PDB file of N, CA and C in Angstrom:
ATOM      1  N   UNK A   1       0.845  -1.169   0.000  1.00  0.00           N
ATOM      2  CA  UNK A   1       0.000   0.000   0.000  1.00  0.00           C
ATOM      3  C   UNK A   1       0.894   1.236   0.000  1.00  0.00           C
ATOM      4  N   UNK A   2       0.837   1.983  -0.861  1.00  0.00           N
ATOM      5  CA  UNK A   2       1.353   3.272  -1.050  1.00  0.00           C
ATOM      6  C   UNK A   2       0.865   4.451  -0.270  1.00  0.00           C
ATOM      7  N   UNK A   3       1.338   5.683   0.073  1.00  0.00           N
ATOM      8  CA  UNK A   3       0.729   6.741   0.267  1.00  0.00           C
ATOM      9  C   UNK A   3      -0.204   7.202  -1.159  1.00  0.00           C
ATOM     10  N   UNK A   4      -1.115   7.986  -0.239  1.00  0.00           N
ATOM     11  CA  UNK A   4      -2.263   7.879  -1.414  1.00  0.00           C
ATOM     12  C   UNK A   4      -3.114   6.900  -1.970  1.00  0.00           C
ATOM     13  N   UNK A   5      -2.927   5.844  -0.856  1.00  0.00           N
ATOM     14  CA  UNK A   5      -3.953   4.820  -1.438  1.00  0.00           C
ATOM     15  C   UNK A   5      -5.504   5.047  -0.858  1.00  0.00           C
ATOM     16  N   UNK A   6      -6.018   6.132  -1.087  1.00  0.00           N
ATOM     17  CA  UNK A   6      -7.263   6.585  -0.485  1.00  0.00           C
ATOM     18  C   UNK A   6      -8.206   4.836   0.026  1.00  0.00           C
ATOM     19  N   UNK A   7      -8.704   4.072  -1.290  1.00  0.00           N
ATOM     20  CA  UNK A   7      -9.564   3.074  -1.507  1.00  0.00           C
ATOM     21  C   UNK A   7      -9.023   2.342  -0.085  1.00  0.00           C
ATOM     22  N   UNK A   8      -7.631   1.636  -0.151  1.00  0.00           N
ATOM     23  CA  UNK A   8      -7.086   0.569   0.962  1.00  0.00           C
ATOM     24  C   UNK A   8      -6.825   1.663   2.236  1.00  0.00           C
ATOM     25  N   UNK A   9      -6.964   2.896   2.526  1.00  0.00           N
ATOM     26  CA  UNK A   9      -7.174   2.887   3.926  1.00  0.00           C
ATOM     27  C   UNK A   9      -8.132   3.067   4.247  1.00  0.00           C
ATOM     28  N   UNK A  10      -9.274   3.464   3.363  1.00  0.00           N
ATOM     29  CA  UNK A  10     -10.910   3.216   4.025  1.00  0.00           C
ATOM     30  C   UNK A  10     -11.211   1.947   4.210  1.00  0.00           C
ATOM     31  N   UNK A  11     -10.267   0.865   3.652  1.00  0.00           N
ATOM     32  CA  UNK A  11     -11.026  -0.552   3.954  1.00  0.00           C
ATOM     33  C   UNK A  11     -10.587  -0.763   5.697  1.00  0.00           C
ATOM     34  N   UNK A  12      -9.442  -0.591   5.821  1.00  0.00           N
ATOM     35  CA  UNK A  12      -8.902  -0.348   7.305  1.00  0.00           C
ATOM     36  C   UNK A  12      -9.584   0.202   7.845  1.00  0.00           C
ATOM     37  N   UNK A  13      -9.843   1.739   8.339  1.00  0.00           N
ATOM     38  CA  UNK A  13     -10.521   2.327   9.053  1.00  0.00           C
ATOM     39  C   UNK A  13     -11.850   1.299   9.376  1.00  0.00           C
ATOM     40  N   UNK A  14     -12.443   1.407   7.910  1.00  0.00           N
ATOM     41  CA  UNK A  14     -13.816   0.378   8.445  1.00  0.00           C
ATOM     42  C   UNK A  14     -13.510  -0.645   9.206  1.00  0.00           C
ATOM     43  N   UNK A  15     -12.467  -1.813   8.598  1.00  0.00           N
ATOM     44  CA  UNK A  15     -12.295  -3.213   9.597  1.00  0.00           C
ATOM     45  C   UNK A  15     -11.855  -2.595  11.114  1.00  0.00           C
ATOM     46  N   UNK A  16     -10.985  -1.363  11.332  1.00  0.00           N
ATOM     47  CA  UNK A  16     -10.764  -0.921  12.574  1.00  0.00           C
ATOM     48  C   UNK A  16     -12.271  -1.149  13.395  1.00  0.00           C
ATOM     49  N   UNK A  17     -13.631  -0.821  12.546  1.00  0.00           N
ATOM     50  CA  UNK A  17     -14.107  -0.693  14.123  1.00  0.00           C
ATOM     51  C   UNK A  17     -15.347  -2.281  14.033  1.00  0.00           C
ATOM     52  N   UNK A  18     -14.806  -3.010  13.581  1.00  0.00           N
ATOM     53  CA  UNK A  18     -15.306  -4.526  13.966  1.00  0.00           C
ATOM     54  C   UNK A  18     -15.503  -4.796  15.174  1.00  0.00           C
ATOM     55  N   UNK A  19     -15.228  -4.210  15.961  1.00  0.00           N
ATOM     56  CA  UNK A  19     -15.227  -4.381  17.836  1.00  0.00           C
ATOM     57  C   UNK A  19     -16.665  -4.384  17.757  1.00  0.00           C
ATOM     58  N   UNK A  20     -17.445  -3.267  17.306  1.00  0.00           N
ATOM     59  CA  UNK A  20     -19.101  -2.985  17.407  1.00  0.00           C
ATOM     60  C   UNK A  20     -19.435  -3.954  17.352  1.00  0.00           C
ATOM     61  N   UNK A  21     -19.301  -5.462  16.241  1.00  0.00           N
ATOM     62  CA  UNK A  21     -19.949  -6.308  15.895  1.00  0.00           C
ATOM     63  C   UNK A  21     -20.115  -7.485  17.481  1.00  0.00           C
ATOM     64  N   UNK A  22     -18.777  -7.246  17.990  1.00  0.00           N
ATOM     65  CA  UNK A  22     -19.041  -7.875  19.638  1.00  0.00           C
ATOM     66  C   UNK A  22     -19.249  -7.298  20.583  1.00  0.00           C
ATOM     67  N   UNK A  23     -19.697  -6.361  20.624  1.00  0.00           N
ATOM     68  CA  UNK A  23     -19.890  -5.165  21.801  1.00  0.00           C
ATOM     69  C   UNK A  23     -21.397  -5.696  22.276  1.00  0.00           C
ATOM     70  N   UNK A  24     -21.546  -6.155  23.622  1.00  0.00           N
ATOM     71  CA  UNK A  24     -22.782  -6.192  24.112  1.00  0.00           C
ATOM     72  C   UNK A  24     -23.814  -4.900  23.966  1.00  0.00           C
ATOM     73  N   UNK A  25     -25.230  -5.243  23.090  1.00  0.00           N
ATOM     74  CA  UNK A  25     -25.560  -4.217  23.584  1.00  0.00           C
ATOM     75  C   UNK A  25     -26.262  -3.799  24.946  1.00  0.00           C
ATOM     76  N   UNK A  26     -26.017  -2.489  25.732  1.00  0.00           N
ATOM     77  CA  UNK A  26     -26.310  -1.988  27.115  1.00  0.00           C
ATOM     78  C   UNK A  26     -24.929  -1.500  27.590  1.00  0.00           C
ATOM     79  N   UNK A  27     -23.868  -1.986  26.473  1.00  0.00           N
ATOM     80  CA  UNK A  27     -21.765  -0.984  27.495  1.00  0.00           C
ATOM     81  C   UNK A  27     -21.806  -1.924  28.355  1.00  0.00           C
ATOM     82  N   UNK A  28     -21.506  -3.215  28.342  1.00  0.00           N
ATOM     83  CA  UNK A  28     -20.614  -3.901  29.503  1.00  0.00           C
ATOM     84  C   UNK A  28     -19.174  -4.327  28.457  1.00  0.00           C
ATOM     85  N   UNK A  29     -19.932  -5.686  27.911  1.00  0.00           N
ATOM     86  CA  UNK A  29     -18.174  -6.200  27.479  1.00  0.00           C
ATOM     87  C   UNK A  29     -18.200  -6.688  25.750  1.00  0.00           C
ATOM     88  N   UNK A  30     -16.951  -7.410  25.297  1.00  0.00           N
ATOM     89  CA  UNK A  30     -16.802  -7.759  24.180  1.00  0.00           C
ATOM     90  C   UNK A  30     -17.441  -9.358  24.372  1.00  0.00           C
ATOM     91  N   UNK A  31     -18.699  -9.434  23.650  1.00  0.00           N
ATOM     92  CA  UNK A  31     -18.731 -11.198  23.935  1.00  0.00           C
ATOM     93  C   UNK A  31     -18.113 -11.843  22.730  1.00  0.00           C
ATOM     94  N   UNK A  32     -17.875 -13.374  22.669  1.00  0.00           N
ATOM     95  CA  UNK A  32     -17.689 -13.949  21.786  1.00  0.00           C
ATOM     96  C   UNK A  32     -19.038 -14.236  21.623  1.00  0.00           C
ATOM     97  N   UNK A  33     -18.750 -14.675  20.183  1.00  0.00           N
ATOM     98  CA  UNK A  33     -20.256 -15.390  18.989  1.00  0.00           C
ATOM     99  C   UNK A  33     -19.761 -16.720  18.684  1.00  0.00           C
ATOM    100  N   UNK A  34     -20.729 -17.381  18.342  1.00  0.00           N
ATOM    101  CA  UNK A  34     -20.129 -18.538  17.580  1.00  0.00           C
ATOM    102  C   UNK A  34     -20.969 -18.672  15.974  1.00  0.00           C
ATOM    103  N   UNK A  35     -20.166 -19.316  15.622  1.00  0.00           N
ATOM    104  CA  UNK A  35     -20.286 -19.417  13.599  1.00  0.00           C
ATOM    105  C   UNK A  35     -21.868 -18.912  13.388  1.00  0.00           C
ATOM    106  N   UNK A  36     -22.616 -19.337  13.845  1.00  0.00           N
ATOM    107  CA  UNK A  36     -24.181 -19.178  13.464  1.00  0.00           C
ATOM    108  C   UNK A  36     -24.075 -17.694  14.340  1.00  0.00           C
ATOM    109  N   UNK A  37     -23.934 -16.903  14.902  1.00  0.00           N
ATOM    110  CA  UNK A  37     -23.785 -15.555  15.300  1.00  0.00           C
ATOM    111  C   UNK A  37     -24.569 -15.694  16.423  1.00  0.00           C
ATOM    112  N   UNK A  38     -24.704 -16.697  17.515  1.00  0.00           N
ATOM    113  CA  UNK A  38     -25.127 -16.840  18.690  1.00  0.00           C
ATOM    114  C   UNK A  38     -23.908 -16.729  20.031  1.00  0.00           C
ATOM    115  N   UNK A  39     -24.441 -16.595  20.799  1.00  0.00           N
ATOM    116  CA  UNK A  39     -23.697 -16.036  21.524  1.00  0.00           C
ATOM    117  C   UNK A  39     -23.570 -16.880  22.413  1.00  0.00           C
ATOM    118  N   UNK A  40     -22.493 -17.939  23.179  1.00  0.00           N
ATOM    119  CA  UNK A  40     -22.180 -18.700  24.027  1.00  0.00           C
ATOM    120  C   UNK A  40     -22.577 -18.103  25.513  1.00  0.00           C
ATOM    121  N   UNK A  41     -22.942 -19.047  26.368  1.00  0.00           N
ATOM    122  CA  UNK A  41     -22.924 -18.908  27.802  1.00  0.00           C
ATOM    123  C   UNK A  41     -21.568 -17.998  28.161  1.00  0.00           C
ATOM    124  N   UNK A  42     -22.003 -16.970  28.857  1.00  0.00           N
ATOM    125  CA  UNK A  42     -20.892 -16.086  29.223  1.00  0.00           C
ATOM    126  C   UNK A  42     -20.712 -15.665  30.544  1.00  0.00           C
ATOM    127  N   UNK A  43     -19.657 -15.182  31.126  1.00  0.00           N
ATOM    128  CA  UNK A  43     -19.195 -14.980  32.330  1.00  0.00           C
ATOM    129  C   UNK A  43     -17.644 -13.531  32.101  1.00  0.00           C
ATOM    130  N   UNK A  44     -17.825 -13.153  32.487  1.00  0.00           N
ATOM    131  CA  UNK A  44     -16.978 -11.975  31.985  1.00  0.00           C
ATOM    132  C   UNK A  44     -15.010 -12.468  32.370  1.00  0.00           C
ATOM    133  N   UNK A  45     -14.936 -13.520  33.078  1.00  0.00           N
ATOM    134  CA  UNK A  45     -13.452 -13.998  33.433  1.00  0.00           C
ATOM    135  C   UNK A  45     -13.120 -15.291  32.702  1.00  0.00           C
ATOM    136  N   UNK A  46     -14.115 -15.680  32.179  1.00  0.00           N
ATOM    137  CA  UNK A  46     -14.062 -16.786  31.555  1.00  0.00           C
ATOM    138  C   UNK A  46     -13.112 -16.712  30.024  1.00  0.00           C
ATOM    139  N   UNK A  47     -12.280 -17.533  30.003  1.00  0.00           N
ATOM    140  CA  UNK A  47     -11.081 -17.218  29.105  1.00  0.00           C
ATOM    141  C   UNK A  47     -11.174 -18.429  27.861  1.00  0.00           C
ATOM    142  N   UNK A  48     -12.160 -19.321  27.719  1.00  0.00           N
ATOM    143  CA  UNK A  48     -12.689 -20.555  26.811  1.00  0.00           C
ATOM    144  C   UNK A  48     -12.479 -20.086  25.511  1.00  0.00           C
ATOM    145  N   UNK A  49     -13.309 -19.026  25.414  1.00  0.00           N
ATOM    146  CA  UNK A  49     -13.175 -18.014  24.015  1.00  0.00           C
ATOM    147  C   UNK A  49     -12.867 -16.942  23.637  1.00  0.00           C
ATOM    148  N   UNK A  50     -11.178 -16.513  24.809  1.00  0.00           N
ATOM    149  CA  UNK A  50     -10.402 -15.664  24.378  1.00  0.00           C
ATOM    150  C   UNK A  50      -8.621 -16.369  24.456  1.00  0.00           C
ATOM    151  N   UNK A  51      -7.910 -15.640  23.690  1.00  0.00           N
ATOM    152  CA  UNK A  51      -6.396 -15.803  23.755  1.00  0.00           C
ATOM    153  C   UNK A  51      -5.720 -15.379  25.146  1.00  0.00           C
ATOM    154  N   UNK A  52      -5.840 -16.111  25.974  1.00  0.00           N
ATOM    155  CA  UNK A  52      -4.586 -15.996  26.792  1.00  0.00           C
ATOM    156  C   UNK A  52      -5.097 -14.593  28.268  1.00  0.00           C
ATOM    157  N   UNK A  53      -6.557 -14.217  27.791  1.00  0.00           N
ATOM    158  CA  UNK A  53      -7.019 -13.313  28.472  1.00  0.00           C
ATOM    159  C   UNK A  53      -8.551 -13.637  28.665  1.00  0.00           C
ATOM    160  N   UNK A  54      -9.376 -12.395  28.999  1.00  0.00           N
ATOM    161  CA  UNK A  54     -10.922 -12.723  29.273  1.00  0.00           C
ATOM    162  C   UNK A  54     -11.827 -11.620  28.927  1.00  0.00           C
ATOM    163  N   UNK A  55     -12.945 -11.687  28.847  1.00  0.00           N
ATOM    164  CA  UNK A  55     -13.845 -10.309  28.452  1.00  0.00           C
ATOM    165  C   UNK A  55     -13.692  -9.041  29.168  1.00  0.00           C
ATOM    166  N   UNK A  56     -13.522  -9.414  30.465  1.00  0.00           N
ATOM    167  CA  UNK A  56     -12.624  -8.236  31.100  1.00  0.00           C
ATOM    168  C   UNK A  56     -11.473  -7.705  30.774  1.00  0.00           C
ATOM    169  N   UNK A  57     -10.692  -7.871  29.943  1.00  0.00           N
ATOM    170  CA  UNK A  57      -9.518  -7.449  29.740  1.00  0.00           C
ATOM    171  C   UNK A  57      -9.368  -6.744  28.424  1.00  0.00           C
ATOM    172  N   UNK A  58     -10.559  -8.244  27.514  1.00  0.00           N
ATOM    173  CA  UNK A  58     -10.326  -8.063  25.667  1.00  0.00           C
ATOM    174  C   UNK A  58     -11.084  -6.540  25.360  1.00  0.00           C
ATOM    175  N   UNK A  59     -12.100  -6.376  26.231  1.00  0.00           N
ATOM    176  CA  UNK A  59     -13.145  -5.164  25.931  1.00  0.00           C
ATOM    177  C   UNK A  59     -12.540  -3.651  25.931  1.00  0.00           C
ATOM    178  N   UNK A  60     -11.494  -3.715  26.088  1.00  0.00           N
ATOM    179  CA  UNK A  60     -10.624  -2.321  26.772  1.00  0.00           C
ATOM    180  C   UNK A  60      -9.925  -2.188  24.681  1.00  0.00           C
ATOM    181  N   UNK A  61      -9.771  -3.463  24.153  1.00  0.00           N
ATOM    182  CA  UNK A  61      -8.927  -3.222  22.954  1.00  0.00           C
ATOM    183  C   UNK A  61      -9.623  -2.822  22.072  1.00  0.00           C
ATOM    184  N   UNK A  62      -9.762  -1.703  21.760  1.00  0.00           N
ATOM    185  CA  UNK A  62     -10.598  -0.866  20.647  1.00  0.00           C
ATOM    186  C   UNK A  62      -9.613   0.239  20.481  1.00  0.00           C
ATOM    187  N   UNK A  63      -8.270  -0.325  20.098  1.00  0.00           N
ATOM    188  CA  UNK A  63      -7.337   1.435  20.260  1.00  0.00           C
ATOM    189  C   UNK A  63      -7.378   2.137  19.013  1.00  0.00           C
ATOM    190  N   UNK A  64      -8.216   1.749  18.066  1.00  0.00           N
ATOM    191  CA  UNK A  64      -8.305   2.820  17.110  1.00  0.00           C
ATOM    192  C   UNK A  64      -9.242   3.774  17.196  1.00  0.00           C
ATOM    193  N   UNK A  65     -10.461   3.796  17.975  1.00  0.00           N
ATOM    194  CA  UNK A  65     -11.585   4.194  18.282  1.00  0.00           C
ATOM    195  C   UNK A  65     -12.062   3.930  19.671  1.00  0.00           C
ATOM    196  N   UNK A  66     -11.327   5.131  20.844  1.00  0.00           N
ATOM    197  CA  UNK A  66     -11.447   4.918  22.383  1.00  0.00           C
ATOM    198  C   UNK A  66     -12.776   6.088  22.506  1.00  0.00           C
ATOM    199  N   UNK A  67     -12.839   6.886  21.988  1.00  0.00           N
ATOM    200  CA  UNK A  67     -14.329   7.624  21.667  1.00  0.00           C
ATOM    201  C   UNK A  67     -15.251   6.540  21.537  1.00  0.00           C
ATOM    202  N   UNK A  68     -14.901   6.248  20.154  1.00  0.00           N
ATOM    203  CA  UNK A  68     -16.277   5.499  19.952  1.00  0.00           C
ATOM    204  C   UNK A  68     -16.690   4.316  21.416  1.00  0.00           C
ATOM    205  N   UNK A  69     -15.893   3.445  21.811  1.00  0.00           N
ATOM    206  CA  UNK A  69     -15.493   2.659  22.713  1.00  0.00           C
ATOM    207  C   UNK A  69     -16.098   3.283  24.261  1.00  0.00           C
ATOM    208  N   UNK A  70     -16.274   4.765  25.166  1.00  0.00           N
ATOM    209  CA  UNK A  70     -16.566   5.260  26.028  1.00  0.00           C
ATOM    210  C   UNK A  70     -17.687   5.166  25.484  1.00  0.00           C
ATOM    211  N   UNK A  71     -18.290   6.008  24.195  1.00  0.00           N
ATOM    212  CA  UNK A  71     -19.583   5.858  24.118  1.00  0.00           C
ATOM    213  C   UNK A  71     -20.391   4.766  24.387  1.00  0.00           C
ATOM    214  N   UNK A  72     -19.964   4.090  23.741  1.00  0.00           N
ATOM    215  CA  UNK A  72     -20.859   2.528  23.739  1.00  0.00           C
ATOM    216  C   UNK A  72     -20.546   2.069  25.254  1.00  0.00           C
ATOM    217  N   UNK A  73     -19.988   2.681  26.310  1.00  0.00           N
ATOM    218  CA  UNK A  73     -20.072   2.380  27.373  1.00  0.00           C
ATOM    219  C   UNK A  73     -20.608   3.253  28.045  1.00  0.00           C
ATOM    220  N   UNK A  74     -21.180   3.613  27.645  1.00  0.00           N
ATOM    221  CA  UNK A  74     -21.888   4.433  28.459  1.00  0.00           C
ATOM    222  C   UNK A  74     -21.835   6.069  28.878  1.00  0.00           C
ATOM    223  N   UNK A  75     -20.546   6.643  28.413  1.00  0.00           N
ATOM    224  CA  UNK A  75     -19.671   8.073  28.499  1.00  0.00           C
ATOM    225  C   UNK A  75     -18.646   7.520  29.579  1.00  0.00           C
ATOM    226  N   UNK A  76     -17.835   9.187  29.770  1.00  0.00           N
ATOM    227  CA  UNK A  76     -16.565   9.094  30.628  1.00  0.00           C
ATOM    228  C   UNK A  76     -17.300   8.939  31.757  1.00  0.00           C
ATOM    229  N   UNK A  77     -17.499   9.366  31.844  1.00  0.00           N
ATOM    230  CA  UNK A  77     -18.225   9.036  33.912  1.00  0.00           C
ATOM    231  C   UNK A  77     -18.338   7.444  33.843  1.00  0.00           C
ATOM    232  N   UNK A  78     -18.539   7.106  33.170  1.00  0.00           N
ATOM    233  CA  UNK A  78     -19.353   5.360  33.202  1.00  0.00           C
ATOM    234  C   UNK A  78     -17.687   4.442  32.983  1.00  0.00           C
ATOM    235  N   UNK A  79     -16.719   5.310  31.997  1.00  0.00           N
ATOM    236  CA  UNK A  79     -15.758   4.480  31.868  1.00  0.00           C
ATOM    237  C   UNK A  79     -14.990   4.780  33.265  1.00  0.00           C
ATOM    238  N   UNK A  80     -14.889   5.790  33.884  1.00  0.00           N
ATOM    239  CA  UNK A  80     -13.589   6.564  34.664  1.00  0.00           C
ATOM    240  C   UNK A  80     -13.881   5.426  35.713  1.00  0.00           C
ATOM    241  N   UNK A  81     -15.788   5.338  36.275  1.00  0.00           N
ATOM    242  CA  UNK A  81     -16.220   4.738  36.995  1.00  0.00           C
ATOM    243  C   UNK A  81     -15.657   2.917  37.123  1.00  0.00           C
ATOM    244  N   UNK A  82     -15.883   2.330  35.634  1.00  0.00           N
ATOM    245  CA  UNK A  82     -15.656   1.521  35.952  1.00  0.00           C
ATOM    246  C   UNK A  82     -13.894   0.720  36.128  1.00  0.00           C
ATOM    247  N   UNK A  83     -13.405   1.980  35.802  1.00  0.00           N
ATOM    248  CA  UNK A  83     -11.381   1.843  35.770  1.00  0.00           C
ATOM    249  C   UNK A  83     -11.067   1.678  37.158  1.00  0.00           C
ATOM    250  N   UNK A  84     -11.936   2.638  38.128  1.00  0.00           N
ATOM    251  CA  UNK A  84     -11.757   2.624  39.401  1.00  0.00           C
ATOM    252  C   UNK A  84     -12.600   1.641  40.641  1.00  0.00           C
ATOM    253  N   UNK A  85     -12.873   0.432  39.530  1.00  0.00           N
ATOM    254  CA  UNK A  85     -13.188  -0.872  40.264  1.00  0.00           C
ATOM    255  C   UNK A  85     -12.401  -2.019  40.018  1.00  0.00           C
ATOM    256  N   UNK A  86     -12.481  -2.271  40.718  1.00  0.00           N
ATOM    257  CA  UNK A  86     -11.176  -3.573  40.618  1.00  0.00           C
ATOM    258  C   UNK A  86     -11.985  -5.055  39.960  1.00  0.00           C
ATOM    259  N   UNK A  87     -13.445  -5.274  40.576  1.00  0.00           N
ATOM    260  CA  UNK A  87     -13.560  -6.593  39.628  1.00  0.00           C
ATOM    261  C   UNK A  87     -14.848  -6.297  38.594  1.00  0.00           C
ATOM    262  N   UNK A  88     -14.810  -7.132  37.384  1.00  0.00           N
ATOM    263  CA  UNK A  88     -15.320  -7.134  36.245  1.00  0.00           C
ATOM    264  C   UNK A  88     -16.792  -6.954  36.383  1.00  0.00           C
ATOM    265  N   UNK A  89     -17.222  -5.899  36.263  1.00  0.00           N
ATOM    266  CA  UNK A  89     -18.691  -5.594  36.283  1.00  0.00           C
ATOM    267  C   UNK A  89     -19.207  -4.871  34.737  1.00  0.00           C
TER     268      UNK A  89
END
C-alpha cells in the first residue's frame, strides 16, 4: 500500500471498528459469537473463548476508536467509573 492509497485505507478504518460487531448491547463487554452468530454462555473472566485473556480485559482493545469505545459504554463518567473498580462488572 502506497501513500495515497485513499480506496485501501478506508477498507482499514472500516475493519478498525469490527469491535461494534461484539460489543454487548447496554456498554458492559466484548462477547464472543459462535459461527451461526449466537452467543455462548458467558461470564466476563471466563477465558474458553479468548487468547490468553478474558472479556474483562479483551473489551478495553478498541485502540483505534477509544471515543467510539466510552460511548458505547456508556460516556466518561461510566468508563472513569468503571477503571476505578477492581472486579469485572
Amino acid at each position: 500500500m502506497g501513500l495515497g492509497d485513499a480506496a485501501t485505507a478506508e477498507r482499514f478504518l472500516r475493519r478498525a471498528q469490527n469491535w461494534r460487531n461484539l460489543f454487548e448491547s447496554g456498554g458492559k463487554y466484548l462477547k464472543p459469537r459462535n459461527t451461526d452468530l449466537s452467543r455462548p454462555p458467558f461470564n466476563p473472566v471466563q477465558e474458553n473463548e479468548y487468547v490468553e485473556d478474558n472479556a474483562a480485559q479483551y473489551t478495553w482493545m478498541a485502540p483505534h476508536n477509544h471515543r467510539g469505545l466510552f460511548d458505547a459504554m456508556g460516556g466518561d463518567a461510566a468508563v472513569v467509573s468503571r477503571l476505578d473498580t477492581s472486579s469485572p462488572s
